[in-house]
Short mmCIF file of C-alpha atoms and ligand atoms in Angstrom, two decimals:
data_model
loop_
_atom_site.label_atom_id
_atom_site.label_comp_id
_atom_site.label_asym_id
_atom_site.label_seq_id
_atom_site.Cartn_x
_atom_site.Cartn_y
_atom_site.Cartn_z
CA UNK A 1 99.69 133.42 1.99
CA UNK A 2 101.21 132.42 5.23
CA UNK A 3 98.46 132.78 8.35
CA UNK A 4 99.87 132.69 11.86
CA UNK A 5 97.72 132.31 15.01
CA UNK A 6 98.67 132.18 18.50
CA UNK A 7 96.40 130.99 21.09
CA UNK A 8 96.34 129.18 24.19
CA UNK A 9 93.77 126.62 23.21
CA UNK A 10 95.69 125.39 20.11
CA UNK A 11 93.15 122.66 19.23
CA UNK A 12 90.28 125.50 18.59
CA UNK A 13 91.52 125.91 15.11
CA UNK A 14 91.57 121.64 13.99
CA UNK A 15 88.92 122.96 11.18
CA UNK A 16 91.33 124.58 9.25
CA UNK A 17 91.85 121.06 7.94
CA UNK A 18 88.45 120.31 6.85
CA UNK A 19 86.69 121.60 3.89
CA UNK A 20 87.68 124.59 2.00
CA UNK A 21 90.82 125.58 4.12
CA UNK A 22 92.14 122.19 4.00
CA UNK A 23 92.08 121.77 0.50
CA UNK A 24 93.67 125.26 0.53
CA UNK A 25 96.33 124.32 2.58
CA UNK A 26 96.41 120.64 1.27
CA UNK A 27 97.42 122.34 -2.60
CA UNK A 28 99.99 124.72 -0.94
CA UNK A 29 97.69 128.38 -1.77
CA UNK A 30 97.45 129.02 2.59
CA UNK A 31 100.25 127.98 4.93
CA UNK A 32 98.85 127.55 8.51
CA UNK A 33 100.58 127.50 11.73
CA UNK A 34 99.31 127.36 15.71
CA UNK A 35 101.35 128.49 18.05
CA UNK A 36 100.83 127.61 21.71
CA UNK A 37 100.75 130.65 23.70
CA UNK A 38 101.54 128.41 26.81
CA UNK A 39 104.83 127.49 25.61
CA UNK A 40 106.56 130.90 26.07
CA UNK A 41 105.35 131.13 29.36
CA UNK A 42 108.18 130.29 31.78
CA UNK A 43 107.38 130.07 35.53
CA UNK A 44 106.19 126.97 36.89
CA UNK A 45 102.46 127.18 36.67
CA UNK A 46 103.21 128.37 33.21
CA UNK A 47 100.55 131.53 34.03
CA UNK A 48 99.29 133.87 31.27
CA UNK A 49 97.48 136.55 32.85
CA UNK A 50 97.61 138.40 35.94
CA UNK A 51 95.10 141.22 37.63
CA UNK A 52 94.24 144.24 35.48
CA UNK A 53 96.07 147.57 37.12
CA UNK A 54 93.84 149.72 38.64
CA UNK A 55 91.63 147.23 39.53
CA UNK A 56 88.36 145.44 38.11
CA UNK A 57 87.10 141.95 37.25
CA UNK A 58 88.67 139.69 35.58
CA UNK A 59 92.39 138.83 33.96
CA UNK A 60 94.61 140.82 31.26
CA UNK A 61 97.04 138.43 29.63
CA UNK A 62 100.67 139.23 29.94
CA UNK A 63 102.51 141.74 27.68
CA UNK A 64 106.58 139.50 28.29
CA UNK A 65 104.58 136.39 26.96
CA UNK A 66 102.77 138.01 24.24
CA UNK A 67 105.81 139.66 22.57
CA UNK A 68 108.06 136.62 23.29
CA UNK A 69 105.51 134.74 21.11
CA UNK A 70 105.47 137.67 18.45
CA UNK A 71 108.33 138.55 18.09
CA UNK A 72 109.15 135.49 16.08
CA UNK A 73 106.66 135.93 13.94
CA UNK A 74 106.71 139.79 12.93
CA UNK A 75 108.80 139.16 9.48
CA UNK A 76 108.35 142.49 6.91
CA UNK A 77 105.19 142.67 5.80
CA UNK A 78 102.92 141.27 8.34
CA UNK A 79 99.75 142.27 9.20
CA UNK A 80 98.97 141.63 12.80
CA UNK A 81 95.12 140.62 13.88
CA UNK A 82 94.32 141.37 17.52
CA UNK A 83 90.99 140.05 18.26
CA UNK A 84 89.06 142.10 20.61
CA UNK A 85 85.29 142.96 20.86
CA UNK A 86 86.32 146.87 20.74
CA UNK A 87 87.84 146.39 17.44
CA UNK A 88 86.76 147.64 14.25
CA UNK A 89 84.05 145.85 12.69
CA UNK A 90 85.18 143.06 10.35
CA UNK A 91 83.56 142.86 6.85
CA UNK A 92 83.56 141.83 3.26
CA UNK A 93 85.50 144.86 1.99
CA UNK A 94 88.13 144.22 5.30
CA UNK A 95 88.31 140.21 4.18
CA UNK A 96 89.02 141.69 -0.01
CA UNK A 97 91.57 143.96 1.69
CA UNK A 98 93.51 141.26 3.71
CA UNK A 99 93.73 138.82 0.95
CA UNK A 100 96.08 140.53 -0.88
CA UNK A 101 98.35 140.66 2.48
CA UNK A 102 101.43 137.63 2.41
CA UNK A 103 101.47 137.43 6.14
CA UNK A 104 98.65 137.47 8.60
CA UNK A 105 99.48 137.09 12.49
CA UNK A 106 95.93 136.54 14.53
CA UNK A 107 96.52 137.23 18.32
CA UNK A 108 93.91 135.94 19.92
CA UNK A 109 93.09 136.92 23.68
CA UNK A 110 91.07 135.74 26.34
CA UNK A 111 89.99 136.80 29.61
CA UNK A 112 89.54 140.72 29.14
CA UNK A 113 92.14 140.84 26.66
CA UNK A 114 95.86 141.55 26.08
CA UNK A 115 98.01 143.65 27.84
CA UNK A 116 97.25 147.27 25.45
CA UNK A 117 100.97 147.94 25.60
CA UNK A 118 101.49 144.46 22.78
CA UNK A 119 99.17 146.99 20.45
CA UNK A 120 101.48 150.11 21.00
CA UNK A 121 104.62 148.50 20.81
CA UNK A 122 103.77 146.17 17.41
CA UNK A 123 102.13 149.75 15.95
CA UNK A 124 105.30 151.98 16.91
CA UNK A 125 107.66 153.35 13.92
CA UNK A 126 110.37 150.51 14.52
CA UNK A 127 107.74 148.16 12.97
CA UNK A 128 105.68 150.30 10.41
CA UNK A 129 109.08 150.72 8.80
CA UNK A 130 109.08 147.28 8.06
CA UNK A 131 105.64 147.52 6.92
CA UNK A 132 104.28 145.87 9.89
CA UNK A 133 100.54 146.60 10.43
CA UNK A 134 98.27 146.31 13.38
CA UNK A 135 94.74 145.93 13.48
CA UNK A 136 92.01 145.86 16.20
CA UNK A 137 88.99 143.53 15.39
CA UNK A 138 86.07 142.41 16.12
CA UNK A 139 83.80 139.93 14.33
CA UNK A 140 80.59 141.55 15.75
CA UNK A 141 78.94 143.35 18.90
CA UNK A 142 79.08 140.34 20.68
CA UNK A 143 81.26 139.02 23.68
CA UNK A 144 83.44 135.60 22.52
CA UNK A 145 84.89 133.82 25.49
CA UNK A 146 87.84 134.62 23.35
CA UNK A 147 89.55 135.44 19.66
CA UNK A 148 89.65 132.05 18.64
CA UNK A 149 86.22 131.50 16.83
CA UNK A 150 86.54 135.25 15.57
CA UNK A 151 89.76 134.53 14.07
CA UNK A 152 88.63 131.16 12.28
CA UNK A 153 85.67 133.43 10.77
CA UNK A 154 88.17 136.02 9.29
CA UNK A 155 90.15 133.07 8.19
CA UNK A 156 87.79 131.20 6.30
CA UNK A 157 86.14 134.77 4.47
CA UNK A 158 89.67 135.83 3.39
CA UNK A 159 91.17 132.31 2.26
CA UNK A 160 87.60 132.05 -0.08
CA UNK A 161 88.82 135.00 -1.59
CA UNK A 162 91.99 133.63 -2.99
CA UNK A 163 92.83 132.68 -6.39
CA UNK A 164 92.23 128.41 -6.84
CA UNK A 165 90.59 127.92 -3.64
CA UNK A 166 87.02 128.40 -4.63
CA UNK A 167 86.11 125.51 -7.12
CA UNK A 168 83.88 127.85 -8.91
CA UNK A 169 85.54 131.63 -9.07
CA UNK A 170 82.09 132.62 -10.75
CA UNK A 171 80.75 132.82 -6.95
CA UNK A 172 83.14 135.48 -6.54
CA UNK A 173 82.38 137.52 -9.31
CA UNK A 174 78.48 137.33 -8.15
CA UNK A 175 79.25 138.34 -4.94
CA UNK A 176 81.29 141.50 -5.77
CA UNK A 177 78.72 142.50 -8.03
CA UNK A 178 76.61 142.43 -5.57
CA UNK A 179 78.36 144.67 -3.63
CA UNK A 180 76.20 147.77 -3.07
CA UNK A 181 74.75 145.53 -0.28
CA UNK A 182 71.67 143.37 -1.52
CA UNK A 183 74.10 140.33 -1.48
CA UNK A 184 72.22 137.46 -2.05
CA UNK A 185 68.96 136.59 -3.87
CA UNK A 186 67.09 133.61 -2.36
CA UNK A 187 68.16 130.87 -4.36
CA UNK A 188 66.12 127.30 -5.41
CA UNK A 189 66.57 123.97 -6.90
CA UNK A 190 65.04 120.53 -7.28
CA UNK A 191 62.02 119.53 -7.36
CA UNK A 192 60.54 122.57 -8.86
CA UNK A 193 57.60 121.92 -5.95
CA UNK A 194 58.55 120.96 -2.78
CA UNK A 195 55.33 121.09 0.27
CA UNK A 196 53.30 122.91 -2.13
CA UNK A 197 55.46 125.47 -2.29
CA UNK A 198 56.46 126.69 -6.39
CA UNK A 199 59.91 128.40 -7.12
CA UNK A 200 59.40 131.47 -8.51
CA UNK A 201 57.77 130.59 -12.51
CA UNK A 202 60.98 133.30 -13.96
CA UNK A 203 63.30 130.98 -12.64
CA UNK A 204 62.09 128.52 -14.88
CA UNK A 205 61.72 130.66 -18.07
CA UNK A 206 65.51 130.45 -19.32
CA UNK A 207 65.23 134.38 -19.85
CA UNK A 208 68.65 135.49 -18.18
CA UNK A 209 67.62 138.83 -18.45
CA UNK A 210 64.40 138.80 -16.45
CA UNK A 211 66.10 136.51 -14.06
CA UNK A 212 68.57 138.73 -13.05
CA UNK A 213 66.12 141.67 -12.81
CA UNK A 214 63.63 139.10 -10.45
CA UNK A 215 67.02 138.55 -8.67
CA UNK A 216 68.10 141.81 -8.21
CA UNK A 217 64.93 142.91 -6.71
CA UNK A 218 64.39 140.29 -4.37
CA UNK A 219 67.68 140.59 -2.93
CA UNK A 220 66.82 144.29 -2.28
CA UNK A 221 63.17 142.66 -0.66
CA UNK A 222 65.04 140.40 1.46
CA UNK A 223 67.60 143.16 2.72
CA UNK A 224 64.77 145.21 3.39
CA UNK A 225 63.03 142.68 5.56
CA UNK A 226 66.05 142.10 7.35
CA UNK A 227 66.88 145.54 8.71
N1 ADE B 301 86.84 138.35 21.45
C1 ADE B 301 85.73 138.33 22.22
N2 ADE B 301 84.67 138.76 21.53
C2 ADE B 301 85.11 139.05 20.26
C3 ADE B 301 84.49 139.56 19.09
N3 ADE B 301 83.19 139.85 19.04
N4 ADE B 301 85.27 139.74 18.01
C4 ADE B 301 86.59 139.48 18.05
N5 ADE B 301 87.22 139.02 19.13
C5 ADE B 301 86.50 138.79 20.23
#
């Protein structure tokens, strides 16, 4: 998979090298490039935004910059990212449905976003011809100072989900079965006492069967408590 992101603080996305993702990239399974919005900006103070029409607080980047930058990088078969706190919600089933994508393009805005015309013009038939999609999202109903951290989030839940990156693809296999939304069971290890505090005795019993049923239960507890 080839992952695109355009920003203009490059340097927010140096922990793609580190753990997970940069053994992903390191073996070849997730090719990652930044692209400095900043550089396709031409006048002299090398501006990215201006004042929103209309009127209102704040800036709305630039629609010439944003499609100079994209415009290299909308190959066939691209799905485009647009981080924006309006967008649609991003999730699990979202993250299973972009890993199977070859090319993702995260455009990631600042300020109070991108120009909406970048959205209609990447979305129009010209591009969905070439099976170019667009998507809105957001990470959660939250304000970022920007798409940055949202797109590293979708980044790390959809390279996990591709083949040879986890070390252990059994994690996977738990999670989707555990899809009906009592995700995860609280989970224990050594010592078997820790502060007076005992793991669960049918965690200790080597009875798979009653261990998944304690498991399956308490996840259903804990999802419960957390509503
Ligand atoms: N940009 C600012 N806030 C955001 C959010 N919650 N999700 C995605 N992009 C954002």
């Amino acid at each position: 998979m080839k992952i695109d992101a355009v920003s203009i603080f490059p340097d927010y996305f140096a922990p793609l090298q580190l753990s997970l993702l940069g053994k992903a990239s390191d073996a070849g399974i997730v090719d990652f490039h930044i692209h400095d919005l900043r550089a396709f900006a031409s006048d002299n103070h090398h501006a990215v935004d201006d004042t929103p029409y209309g009127g209102g607080a704040g800036m709305v980047m630039l629609p010439e910059i944003w499609g100079l930058a994209l415009d290299r990088l909308m190959v066939d078969e691209t799905d485009l990212i647009i981080l924006t706190p309006a967008g649609k919600r991003f999730d699990q089933l979202m993250a299973a449905r972009l890993s199977s994508a070859s090319h993702l393009v995260f455009a990631c805005g600042r300020y109070e976003g991108i120009d909406d015309r970048v959205r209609q013009h990447y979305s129009s038939d010209q591009y969905s011809k070439r099976n170019i999609r667009v998507h809105e999202v957001s990470i959660g109903d939250y304000v970022l100072g920007g798409g940055e951290v949202a797109s590293l989030v979708m980044i790390e839940a959809i390279t996990r989900l591709l083949p040879g990156v986890l070390g252990n693809p059994e994690s996977l296999s738990e999670e989707s079965h555990n899809e009906d939304g009592y995700l995860e069971y609280p989970n224990f290890t050594k010592p078997s006492t820790w502060r007076d505090i005992s793991v669960p005795e049918i965690l200790l019993s080597g009875n798979h069967g009653e261990i998944a049923k304690w498991r399956a239960e308490a996840a259903k507890q804990r999802a419960a408590d957390n509503l």
